[in-house]
Amino acid sequence: MARFEDLLRPTPNGLFCPPGDFFIDPVRPVDRALVTHGHADHARSGHRHVLATRRTLAIMALRYGEDFADARQEAPWGERLSVNGVNVSFHPAGHVLGSAQILVEWEGMRIVASGDYKRREDPTAEPFEPVPCDVFITEATFALPVFRHPDSRGEVRKLIASTRQFPERAHLVGAYALGKAQRVIRMLREEGYHDPIYIHGALKKLCDFYESEGIDLGELRPATIARAKSDEGAAKAEFAGAIVVGPPSAFADKWARRFPDPVSCFASGWMRVRQRARQRGVELPLILSDHCDWDELVETIAEIAPQEVWVTHGREEALVRWCALKGVRARPLHLVGYEDEGD
Ligand SMILES: [Zn+2]
Ligand SMILES: [Zn+2]
């Protein structure tokens, strides 16, 4: 009888399906790739053939150019497709726009590779859908009981309150360019913040794409100060009390130093760790994650109730131990090449 490992197994290139001859989120160029979502560590360019959701394919084209693969195929939500005799289907993962879990079915076995996922409400991503399966492959980015993400809306309200408390200071919000940035902006709007929001140039294409997919981000303006030094007063006036969103990397360079007496904010699940916030010089940490916290991880496993759990990228040990205590067979996959430090 076939075993689960005959259907999917970890390799240095990523998860490989021998009977289907495909990889899931391969970290090196391969012949046939199934891609869960558009983050750079999961979606890479240079594969011969890519199968992904329409939105993930569009995001890959935006980031890498239209020639990111020789051939691409769209996976409509929930539709069963055959890849070399193995059935695959894509189901929402709630992580970023277009993000999917991939169900792989063969000889009566069902394995779900969830990619990155979250359970929390996010107005910019299709909500996570639990898919019954024999093996659930889960990430473990925040898989320690100390990781409990607070209420997301409360974090966004903290940011709005700070702009009122410091109306003369610009608020620079570091947020990952795909997903986090649009989520922060959309949630600001839903919490009643309707001033123009300034965005770093690196966010423009993805914000435009989210807008074109029906996610209203309100008035966005480029956060550029192309003024001479003598105009510093005018720059100060324009950005006083304003919210400026940019990728975390931008905050280390000269770009960030142009804003008046900025309040440095960072939207990330890692902001739960005070030391990390301090190291980055973050004055206002916003604990806003696109990954499950500990409770969401274990609740998801309990809800899906698979025979086996395979744990990938992150803090595998604690989650494997929790499964053992609950009588669920679990093992770490030790996949390399996935980084969620930017969350
Ligand atoms: Zn991701
Ligand atoms: Zn990831």
CSV table of N, CA and C and ligand atoms in Angstrom, one decimal, residues 41-42 116 313 340, ligand 2:
chain,number,residue,atom,x,y,z
A,41,ASP,N,9.7,34.1,-1.0
A,41,ASP,CA,10.3,32.9,-0.6
A,41,ASP,C,9.5,31.7,-1.1
A,42,HIS,N,8.2,31.9,-1.4
A,42,HIS,CA,7.4,30.8,-1.9
A,42,HIS,C,7.2,30.8,-3.5
A,116,ASP,N,1.6,29.4,3.8
A,116,ASP,CA,1.5,30.2,5.0
A,116,ASP,C,0.0,30.5,5.1
A,313,HIS,N,8.9,25.1,8.2
A,313,HIS,CA,9.5,26.4,8.5
A,313,HIS,C,9.0,27.2,9.7
A,340,ASP,N,10.2,34.0,7.2
A,340,ASP,CA,9.1,34.8,7.4
A,340,ASP,C,9.4,35.9,8.4
B,2,ZN,ZN,6.5,31.6,4.4
